[in-house]
Amino acid sequence: MSLKRIKPQPSLAQIVAEQIREAIMTGTLPLGENISEDRLVTQFGVSRSPIRDAMAMLSNEGLVVVRPKRGSFVFETSLEDISQICDYRQLLEGQAVRAALRFAPEEYLSDMKQILVEMDAAMAAGQHQAYSLLDNDFHRVAFDRCGNSYLRDAYARVSGRISALRSNVTAPYSERRAESLVEHHKIYGHLCDRSMDLFDAALEVHIQRTKQVYSAALAEGHLG
């Protein structure tokens, strides 16, 4: 008799955490937003226990700040915090891309090409949230294909915050989205040509732009 292995099912806390995580990453729950426990209990139809467990998970990921006697809030940021995340991300992604090109070059570039096709379509259709999620995929695929679990784990520590910053800081500006798409195509083209110096320069411009946009928004009074 042949038996199939049973896949473990996610707990209620994991299901709740996944939905809240996506809401934070896409900007549906903006930075600093109070996450009402009462509202989540009503929305999900579960008890407070899995809600609190989910908040603990998201707190460990740096997406949620739990304040005693005040509640849970989406994390907030600063120019210094963004600067450090951008620098960290640039170092990690540069290494992950090089590892992916060594470990699985055809699969990696094929994945990037398909994501770019979908990004083009999302942009043309004005599907901004879908575009933002695809933007996440475009950068994460290097870590998926790098063959190095330590690099993947290092990126996982900040990937949610990176996605949330993208949705809250840069995505609201339509001109930035168009500029972003051009930059993604350039990055892909440089990798196809194995022009690593040009890739490094393009990646730096692309990542560090977040600091520039955030700084400009602060100066104009749109944030903080």
Coordinates of N, CA and C in Angstrom, one line a residue:
M1 N 0.8 -1.2 0.0 CA 0.0 0.0 0.0 C 0.9 1.2 0.0
S2 N 0.6 2.1 -1.0 CA 1.4 3.4 -1.1 C 0.7 4.5 -0.4
L3 N 1.4 5.1 0.6 CA 0.8 6.2 1.3 C 1.5 7.5 1.0
K4 N 0.7 8.6 0.8 CA 1.3 9.9 0.5 C 1.6 10.6 1.8
R5 N 2.7 11.3 1.8 CA 3.1 12.1 3.0 C 2.1 13.3 3.2
I6 N 1.7 13.5 4.4 CA 0.7 14.5 4.7 C 1.5 15.8 5.0
K7 N 1.1 16.9 4.2 CA 1.8 18.1 4.5 C 1.2 18.8 5.7
P8 N 2.1 19.3 6.6 CA 1.6 20.0 7.8 C 0.7 21.2 7.4
Q9 N -0.4 21.4 8.1 CA -1.3 22.5 7.8 C -0.9 23.7 8.6
P10 N -1.0 24.9 8.1 CA -0.7 26.1 8.9 C -1.7 26.3 10.0
S11 N -1.2 26.8 11.1 CA -2.0 27.1 12.3 C -2.9 28.3 12.0
L12 N -3.8 28.6 12.9 CA -4.7 29.8 12.7 C -3.8 31.0 12.8
A13 N -2.8 31.0 13.8 CA -1.9 32.1 14.0 C -1.1 32.4 12.7
Q14 N -0.7 31.4 12.0 CA 0.1 31.5 10.8 C -0.7 32.1 9.7
I15 N -2.0 31.6 9.6 CA -2.9 32.2 8.6 C -3.2 33.6 8.8
V16 N -3.4 34.0 10.1 CA -3.7 35.4 10.4 C -2.4 36.2 10.1
A17 N -1.3 35.7 10.5 CA 0.0 36.5 10.3 C 0.2 36.7 8.8
E18 N 0.0 35.7 8.0 CA 0.2 35.8 6.6 C -0.7 36.9 6.0
Q19 N -1.9 37.0 6.4 CA -2.8 38.0 5.8 C -2.4 39.4 6.3
I20 N -2.0 39.5 7.5 CA -1.6 40.8 8.0 C -0.3 41.2 7.4
R21 N 0.6 40.3 7.2 CA 1.9 40.5 6.6 C 1.7 41.1 5.2
E22 N 0.8 40.5 4.4 CA 0.6 40.9 3.1 C 0.0 42.3 3.1
A23 N -0.9 42.6 4.0 CA -1.5 43.9 4.1 C -0.5 45.0 4.4
I24 N 0.5 44.6 5.3 CA 1.6 45.6 5.6 C 2.5 45.8 4.4
M25 N 2.9 44.7 3.7 CA 3.8 44.7 2.6 C 3.2 45.5 1.4
T26 N 1.9 45.4 1.2 CA 1.3 46.1 0.1 C 0.8 47.5 0.4
G27 N 1.0 47.9 1.7 CA 0.6 49.3 2.1 C -0.9 49.4 2.5
T28 N -1.6 48.3 2.4 CA -3.0 48.3 2.9 C -3.1 48.8 4.3
L29 N -2.1 48.2 5.1 CA -1.9 48.7 6.5 C -0.7 49.6 6.4
P30 N -0.8 50.9 6.5 CA 0.3 51.8 6.3 C 1.2 51.9 7.6
L31 N 2.4 52.4 7.4 CA 3.4 52.5 8.5 C 2.8 53.3 9.7
G32 N 3.0 52.8 10.9 CA 2.5 53.4 12.1 C 1.0 53.1 12.4
E33 N 0.3 52.4 11.5 CA -1.1 52.1 11.7 C -1.4 51.3 12.9
N34 N -2.4 51.6 13.7 CA -2.8 50.8 14.8 C -3.5 49.6 14.3
I35 N -3.1 48.4 14.7 CA -3.8 47.1 14.3 C -4.7 46.7 15.4
S36 N -6.0 47.0 15.2 CA -7.0 46.7 16.3 C -7.2 45.2 16.5
E37 N -7.0 44.8 17.7 CA -7.2 43.4 18.0 C -8.7 43.0 17.9
D38 N -9.5 43.9 18.4 CA -11.0 43.7 18.3 C -11.4 43.5 16.9
R39 N -10.9 44.4 16.0 CA -11.3 44.3 14.6 C -10.9 43.0 14.0
L40 N -9.6 42.6 14.3 CA -9.1 41.3 13.7 C -9.9 40.1 14.2
V41 N -10.3 40.2 15.5 CA -11.2 39.1 16.0 C -12.5 39.0 15.2
T42 N -13.1 40.1 15.0 CA -14.3 40.1 14.2 C -14.1 39.7 12.8
Q43 N -13.0 40.3 12.2 CA -12.8 40.0 10.8 C -12.4 38.6 10.5
F44 N -11.6 37.9 11.3 CA -11.2 36.6 11.1 C -12.1 35.5 11.7
G45 N -12.9 36.0 12.7 CA -13.8 35.0 13.4 C -13.0 34.0 14.2
V46 N -12.0 34.5 14.9 CA -11.2 33.6 15.7 C -11.1 34.3 17.1
S47 N -10.5 33.5 18.1 CA -10.3 34.0 19.4 C -9.1 35.0 19.4
R48 N -8.9 35.6 20.6 CA -7.7 36.5 20.7 C -6.4 35.8 20.7
S49 N -6.4 34.5 21.1 CA -5.1 33.8 21.2 C -4.3 33.7 19.9
P50 N -4.9 33.3 18.8 CA -4.2 33.3 17.5 C -3.8 34.6 17.0
I51 N -4.6 35.6 17.3 CA -4.3 37.0 16.9 C -3.1 37.5 17.6
R52 N -3.0 37.2 18.9 CA -1.8 37.6 19.7 C -0.5 36.8 19.3
D53 N -0.7 35.6 19.0 CA 0.4 34.8 18.5 C 0.9 35.3 17.1
A54 N -0.1 35.7 16.3 CA 0.3 36.3 15.0 C 1.1 37.6 15.2
M55 N 0.6 38.4 16.1 CA 1.3 39.7 16.4 C 2.8 39.4 16.9
A56 N 2.9 38.4 17.7 CA 4.3 38.0 18.1 C 5.2 37.6 17.0
M57 N 4.6 36.8 16.0 CA 5.4 36.4 14.8 C 5.8 37.6 14.1
L58 N 4.9 38.5 13.8 CA 5.2 39.7 13.0 C 6.1 40.7 13.7
S59 N 6.0 40.7 15.0 CA 7.0 41.5 15.8 C 8.4 41.0 15.7
N60 N 8.5 39.6 15.6 CA 9.9 39.0 15.4 C 10.4 39.4 14.1
E61 N 9.6 39.6 13.1 CA 10.0 39.9 11.7 C 10.2 41.4 11.6
G62 N 10.0 42.2 12.6 CA 10.2 43.6 12.5 C 9.1 44.4 11.8
L63 N 7.9 43.7 11.6 CA 6.8 44.4 10.9 C 5.9 45.0 11.8
V64 N 5.8 44.5 13.0 CA 4.8 45.0 14.0 C 5.6 45.4 15.3
V65 N 5.1 46.5 15.9 CA 5.6 46.9 17.2 C 4.5 46.7 18.2
V66 N 4.7 45.9 19.2 CA 3.7 45.6 20.3 C 4.0 46.5 21.5
R67 N 3.1 47.4 21.8 CA 3.3 48.4 22.9 C 2.4 48.1 24.0
P68 N 2.9 47.7 25.2 CA 2.1 47.3 26.3 C 1.1 48.4 26.7
K69 N -0.2 47.9 26.9 CA -1.3 48.7 27.2 C -1.8 49.7 26.1
R70 N -1.1 49.6 25.0 CA -1.5 50.5 23.9 C -1.9 49.7 22.6
G71 N -1.4 48.5 22.4 CA -1.8 47.7 21.3 C -0.6 47.4 20.3
S72 N -1.0 46.9 19.2 CA 0.0 46.6 18.1 C 0.0 47.6 17.0
F73 N 1.1 47.9 16.5 CA 1.2 49.0 15.4 C 2.2 48.5 14.3
V74 N 1.8 48.8 13.1 CA 2.8 48.6 12.0 C 4.0 49.4 12.3
F75 N 5.2 48.9 12.0 CA 6.5 49.6 12.3 C 6.5 50.9 11.6
E76 N 7.3 51.8 12.2 CA 7.5 53.1 11.6 C 9.0 53.2 11.2
T77 N 9.4 54.2 10.4 CA 10.7 54.2 10.0 C 11.3 55.7 10.1
S78 N 12.5 55.8 9.7 CA 13.2 57.1 9.7 C 14.2 57.1 8.6
L79 N 14.8 58.2 8.3 CA 15.8 58.3 7.2 C 17.0 57.4 7.5
E80 N 17.4 57.4 8.8 CA 18.5 56.6 9.2 C 18.2 55.1 9.0
D81 N 17.0 54.7 9.4 CA 16.6 53.3 9.3 C 16.6 52.9 7.8
I82 N 16.0 53.7 7.0 CA 15.9 53.4 5.6 C 17.3 53.3 5.0
S83 N 18.2 54.2 5.4 CA 19.6 54.2 4.9 C 20.3 52.9 5.2
Q84 N 20.1 52.4 6.4 CA 20.7 51.2 6.8 C 20.1 50.0 6.1
I85 N 18.8 50.0 6.0 CA 18.2 48.9 5.2 C 18.6 48.8 3.8
C86 N 18.7 50.0 3.1 CA 19.1 50.1 1.7 C 20.6 49.6 1.6
D87 N 21.4 50.0 2.5 CA 22.8 49.5 2.4 C 22.9 48.0 2.6
Y88 N 22.2 47.5 3.6 CA 22.2 46.1 3.9 C 21.6 45.3 2.7
R89 N 20.6 45.8 2.1 CA 19.9 45.1 1.0 C 20.9 45.1 -0.2
Q90 N 21.5 46.2 -0.5 CA 22.4 46.3 -1.6 C 23.6 45.3 -1.5
L91 N 24.2 45.2 -0.4 CA 25.2 44.2 -0.2 C 24.7 42.8 -0.4
L92 N 23.6 42.5 0.2 CA 23.1 41.1 0.2 C 22.6 40.7 -1.3
E93 N 21.9 41.7 -1.9 CA 21.4 41.3 -3.3 C 22.5 41.2 -4.3
G94 N 23.5 42.0 -4.2 CA 24.7 41.9 -5.1 C 25.3 40.5 -5.0
Q95 N 25.4 40.0 -3.8 CA 26.0 38.6 -3.6 C 25.1 37.5 -4.0
A96 N 23.8 37.7 -3.7 CA 22.8 36.7 -4.1 C 22.7 36.6 -5.6
V97 N 22.7 37.7 -6.3 CA 22.7 37.7 -7.8 C 23.9 36.9 -8.4
R98 N 25.1 37.2 -7.8 CA 26.3 36.5 -8.3 C 26.2 35.0 -8.0
A99 N 25.7 34.7 -6.9 CA 25.5 33.3 -6.5 C 24.5 32.6 -7.4
A100 N 23.4 33.3 -7.7 CA 22.4 32.7 -8.6 C 22.9 32.5 -10.0
L101 N 23.7 33.4 -10.5 CA 24.3 33.3 -11.8 C 25.3 32.1 -11.9
R102 N 25.9 31.8 -10.8 CA 26.8 30.6 -10.8 C 26.0 29.3 -10.6
F103 N 25.0 29.4 -9.7 CA 24.3 28.1 -9.3 C 23.2 27.7 -10.3
A104 N 22.4 28.6 -10.8 CA 21.3 28.3 -11.7 C 21.1 29.5 -12.6
P105 N 22.0 29.8 -13.5 CA 21.9 31.0 -14.3 C 20.7 30.9 -15.3
E106 N 20.4 29.8 -15.9 CA 19.3 29.8 -16.9 C 18.0 29.9 -16.2
E107 N 17.8 29.2 -15.1 CA 16.6 29.3 -14.4 C 16.4 30.7 -13.8
Y108 N 17.4 31.3 -13.3 CA 17.3 32.6 -12.6 C 16.9 33.7 -13.7
L109 N 17.6 33.7 -14.8 CA 17.3 34.7 -15.8 C 15.9 34.5 -16.4
S110 N 15.5 33.2 -16.6 CA 14.2 32.9 -17.1 C 13.1 33.4 -16.1
D111 N 13.3 33.2 -14.8 CA 12.4 33.7 -13.8 C 12.3 35.2 -13.9
M112 N 13.4 35.9 -14.0 CA 13.4 37.3 -14.1 C 12.6 37.8 -15.3
K113 N 12.9 37.2 -16.4 CA 12.2 37.6 -17.7 C 10.7 37.5 -17.5
Q114 N 10.2 36.3 -17.0 CA 8.8 36.1 -16.8 C 8.2 37.2 -15.9
I115 N 8.9 37.5 -14.8 CA 8.4 38.5 -13.9 C 8.3 39.8 -14.5
L116 N 9.3 40.2 -15.4 CA 9.3 41.4 -16.1 C 8.1 41.5 -17.0
V117 N 7.8 40.4 -17.7 CA 6.6 40.4 -18.6 C 5.3 40.7 -17.8
E118 N 5.2 40.1 -16.6 CA 4.1 40.4 -15.7 C 4.1 41.8 -15.2
M119 N 5.3 42.3 -14.9 CA 5.4 43.7 -14.4 C 4.9 44.7 -15.5
D120 N 5.3 44.4 -16.7 CA 4.9 45.3 -17.8 C 3.4 45.3 -18.0
A121 N 2.8 44.1 -17.8 CA 1.3 44.0 -18.0 C 0.6 44.7 -16.8
A122 N 1.1 44.5 -15.6 CA 0.5 45.2 -14.4 C 0.6 46.7 -14.5
M123 N 1.7 47.2 -15.0 CA 1.9 48.6 -15.2 C 0.9 49.2 -16.2
A124 N 0.8 48.5 -17.4 CA -0.1 48.9 -18.4 C -1.5 48.9 -18.0
A125 N -1.9 48.0 -17.1 CA -3.3 47.9 -16.6 C -3.5 48.8 -15.4
G126 N -2.5 49.5 -14.9 CA -2.7 50.3 -13.8 C -2.9 49.5 -12.5
Q127 N -2.4 48.3 -12.4 CA -2.6 47.4 -11.3 C -1.4 47.6 -10.3
H128 N -1.5 48.7 -9.5 CA -0.3 49.1 -8.8 C 0.0 48.1 -7.6
Q129 N -1.0 47.6 -7.0 CA -0.6 46.6 -5.9 C 0.0 45.3 -6.5
A130 N -0.5 44.9 -7.6 CA 0.1 43.7 -8.3 C 1.5 44.0 -8.8
Y131 N 1.7 45.2 -9.2 CA 3.1 45.6 -9.7 C 4.0 45.6 -8.5
S132 N 3.6 46.1 -7.3 CA 4.4 46.1 -6.1 C 4.8 44.7 -5.7
L133 N 3.8 43.8 -5.7 CA 4.1 42.4 -5.4 C 5.1 41.7 -6.4
L134 N 5.0 42.0 -7.6 CA 5.9 41.5 -8.6 C 7.3 42.1 -8.5
D135 N 7.3 43.4 -8.0 CA 8.6 44.0 -7.7 C 9.3 43.2 -6.6
N136 N 8.6 42.8 -5.6 CA 9.1 42.0 -4.6 C 9.7 40.7 -5.2
D137 N 8.9 40.1 -6.0 CA 9.3 38.8 -6.7 C 10.6 39.0 -7.5
F138 N 10.7 40.1 -8.2 CA 11.9 40.3 -9.1 C 13.2 40.3 -8.3
H139 N 13.1 40.9 -7.1 CA 14.4 40.9 -6.3 C 14.6 39.7 -5.5
R140 N 13.5 39.1 -5.0 CA 13.6 37.9 -4.2 C 14.1 36.7 -5.0
V141 N 13.9 36.6 -6.3 CA 14.2 35.4 -7.1 C 15.7 35.2 -7.0
A142 N 16.5 36.2 -6.9 CA 18.0 35.9 -6.7 C 18.3 35.1 -5.5
F143 N 17.5 35.3 -4.4 CA 17.7 34.6 -3.2 C 17.1 33.2 -3.3
D144 N 16.0 33.1 -4.1 CA 15.4 31.8 -4.3 C 16.3 30.9 -5.1
R145 N 17.1 31.5 -6.0 CA 18.0 30.7 -6.9 C 19.5 30.7 -6.6
C146 N 19.8 31.3 -5.5 CA 21.3 31.4 -5.2 C 21.9 30.2 -4.6
G147 N 21.1 29.2 -4.1 CA 21.7 28.0 -3.6 C 22.4 28.1 -2.3
N148 N 22.1 29.2 -1.6 CA 22.7 29.5 -0.3 C 21.7 29.9 0.7
S149 N 21.4 28.9 1.7 CA 20.4 29.2 2.7 C 20.7 30.3 3.6
Y150 N 22.0 30.6 3.8 CA 22.4 31.7 4.7 C 22.0 33.0 4.1
L151 N 22.2 33.1 2.8 CA 21.9 34.4 2.1 C 20.3 34.6 2.1
R152 N 19.6 33.5 1.9 CA 18.2 33.5 1.9 C 17.7 34.0 3.3
D153 N 18.2 33.4 4.3 CA 17.8 33.7 5.7 C 18.1 35.2 6.1
A154 N 19.3 35.6 5.6 CA 19.7 37.0 5.9 C 18.7 38.0 5.2
Y155 N 18.3 37.7 4.0 CA 17.3 38.5 3.3 C 15.9 38.5 3.9
A156 N 15.6 37.3 4.4 CA 14.2 37.1 5.0 C 14.1 38.0 6.2
R157 N 15.1 38.3 6.9 CA 15.1 39.2 8.1 C 14.5 40.6 7.8
V158 N 14.7 41.0 6.5 CA 14.3 42.4 6.2 C 13.4 42.5 5.0
S159 N 13.1 41.4 4.4 CA 12.3 41.4 3.1 C 10.9 42.0 3.3
G160 N 10.3 41.7 4.5 CA 9.0 42.3 4.7 C 9.0 43.8 4.9
R161 N 10.0 44.3 5.6 CA 10.2 45.7 5.8 C 10.5 46.4 4.5
I162 N 11.3 45.8 3.6 CA 11.7 46.3 2.3 C 10.4 46.5 1.5
S163 N 9.6 45.4 1.5 CA 8.3 45.5 0.7 C 7.4 46.6 1.2
A164 N 7.3 46.7 2.5 CA 6.5 47.7 3.1 C 7.0 49.1 2.8
L165 N 8.3 49.3 2.8 CA 8.8 50.6 2.5 C 8.6 50.9 1.0
R166 N 8.7 49.9 0.2 CA 8.4 50.1 -1.2 C 7.0 50.6 -1.4
S167 N 6.0 50.0 -0.8 CA 4.6 50.3 -0.9 C 4.3 51.6 -0.3
N168 N 4.9 52.0 0.8 CA 4.5 53.2 1.5 C 5.3 54.4 1.0
V169 N 6.6 54.2 0.6 CA 7.5 55.4 0.3 C 7.6 55.7 -1.1
T170 N 7.8 54.6 -2.0 CA 8.0 54.9 -3.4 C 6.8 54.6 -4.3
A171 N 6.1 53.6 -4.0 CA 5.0 53.2 -4.9 C 3.9 54.2 -5.1
P172 N 3.6 55.1 -4.0 CA 2.5 56.1 -4.2 C 2.8 57.1 -5.3
Y173 N 4.0 57.2 -5.8 CA 4.4 58.2 -6.8 C 4.4 57.5 -8.2
S174 N 3.4 57.9 -9.0 CA 3.3 57.2 -10.3 C 4.5 57.3 -11.2
E175 N 5.2 58.5 -11.1 CA 6.4 58.7 -11.9 C 7.5 57.8 -11.4
R176 N 7.5 57.5 -10.1 CA 8.5 56.5 -9.6 C 8.3 55.1 -10.1
R177 N 7.0 54.7 -10.2 CA 6.7 53.4 -10.7 C 7.2 53.2 -12.1
A178 N 7.0 54.2 -13.0 CA 7.5 54.1 -14.4 C 9.0 54.1 -14.4
E179 N 9.6 54.9 -13.6 CA 11.1 55.0 -13.5 C 11.6 53.6 -13.0
S180 N 10.9 53.0 -12.0 CA 11.3 51.8 -11.5 C 11.3 50.7 -12.5
L181 N 10.3 50.6 -13.4 CA 10.1 49.6 -14.4 C 11.3 49.7 -15.4
V182 N 11.7 50.9 -15.8 CA 12.8 51.0 -16.7 C 14.1 50.5 -16.0
E183 N 14.3 50.8 -14.7 CA 15.4 50.3 -14.0 C 15.5 48.8 -13.9
H184 N 14.3 48.2 -13.7 CA 14.3 46.7 -13.6 C 14.7 46.1 -15.0
H185 N 14.3 46.7 -16.1 CA 14.7 46.2 -17.4 C 16.2 46.3 -17.6
K186 N 16.8 47.5 -17.1 CA 18.2 47.7 -17.2 C 19.0 46.6 -16.4
I187 N 18.5 46.4 -15.2 CA 19.2 45.4 -14.3 C 19.2 44.0 -15.0
Y188 N 18.1 43.6 -15.6 CA 18.0 42.4 -16.2 C 18.9 42.3 -17.5
G189 N 18.9 43.4 -18.2 CA 19.8 43.4 -19.4 C 21.2 43.3 -19.1
H190 N 21.7 44.0 -18.0 CA 23.1 43.9 -17.6 C 23.4 42.5 -17.2
L191 N 22.5 41.8 -16.5 CA 22.8 40.5 -16.1 C 22.8 39.5 -17.3
C192 N 22.0 39.7 -18.2 CA 22.0 38.9 -19.4 C 23.4 39.0 -20.2
D193 N 23.9 40.2 -20.1 CA 25.2 40.5 -20.8 C 26.4 40.2 -19.9
R194 N 26.1 39.8 -18.6 CA 27.1 39.6 -17.6 C 28.0 40.8 -17.4
S195 N 27.4 42.0 -17.5 CA 28.1 43.2 -17.3 C 27.9 43.6 -15.9
M196 N 28.7 43.0 -15.0 CA 28.5 43.1 -13.6 C 28.8 44.5 -13.0
D197 N 29.7 45.2 -13.6 CA 30.0 46.6 -13.2 C 28.8 47.5 -13.4
L198 N 28.2 47.3 -14.6 CA 27.0 48.1 -14.9 C 25.8 47.7 -14.1
F199 N 25.7 46.4 -13.8 CA 24.7 45.9 -12.9 C 24.8 46.5 -11.5
D200 N 26.0 46.5 -11.0 CA 26.2 47.0 -9.6 C 25.8 48.5 -9.6
A201 N 26.2 49.3 -10.6 CA 25.8 50.7 -10.7 C 24.3 50.9 -10.8
A202 N 23.6 50.0 -11.6 CA 22.2 50.2 -11.8 C 21.5 49.7 -10.5
L203 N 22.0 48.7 -9.8 CA 21.3 48.3 -8.6 C 21.4 49.3 -7.5
E204 N 22.6 49.9 -7.4 CA 22.8 51.0 -6.4 C 21.8 52.1 -6.6
V205 N 21.7 52.6 -7.9 CA 20.8 53.7 -8.2 C 19.3 53.3 -7.8
H206 N 19.0 52.1 -8.2 CA 17.6 51.6 -7.9 C 17.3 51.5 -6.4
I207 N 18.2 50.9 -5.7 CA 17.9 50.7 -4.2 C 18.0 52.0 -3.5
Q208 N 19.1 52.8 -3.8 CA 19.3 54.0 -3.0 C 18.2 55.1 -3.3
R209 N 17.5 54.9 -4.4 CA 16.4 55.9 -4.7 C 15.4 56.0 -3.6
T210 N 15.2 54.9 -2.8 CA 14.2 54.9 -1.7 C 14.6 56.0 -0.7
K211 N 15.9 56.1 -0.4 CA 16.3 57.2 0.5 C 16.0 58.6 0.0
Q212 N 16.2 58.8 -1.3 CA 16.0 60.1 -2.0 C 14.5 60.4 -1.9
V213 N 13.6 59.5 -2.3 CA 12.2 59.7 -2.3 C 11.7 60.0 -0.9
Y214 N 12.1 59.2 0.1 CA 11.7 59.4 1.5 C 12.1 60.8 2.0
S215 N 13.4 61.2 1.7 CA 13.9 62.4 2.2 C 13.1 63.6 1.5
A216 N 12.8 63.5 0.3 CA 12.0 64.5 -0.4 C 10.6 64.6 0.1
A217 N 10.0 63.5 0.5 CA 8.7 63.5 1.0 C 8.7 64.1 2.4
L218 N 9.7 63.9 3.2 CA 9.8 64.5 4.5 C 9.9 66.0 4.4
A219 N 10.8 66.4 3.4 CA 11.0 67.9 3.2 C 9.7 68.6 2.8
E220 N 8.8 67.8 2.0 CA 7.6 68.4 1.5 C 6.4 68.3 2.5
G221 N 6.7 67.6 3.6 CA 5.7 67.4 4.7 C 4.7 66.3 4.4
H222 N 5.0 65.4 3.5 CA 4.1 64.3 3.2 C 4.2 63.2 4.2
L223 N 5.3 63.1 4.9 CA 5.6 62.0 5.9 C 6.0 62.6 7.2
G224 N 5.7 61.9 8.3 CA 6.2 62.3 9.6 C 5.6 63.5 10.1

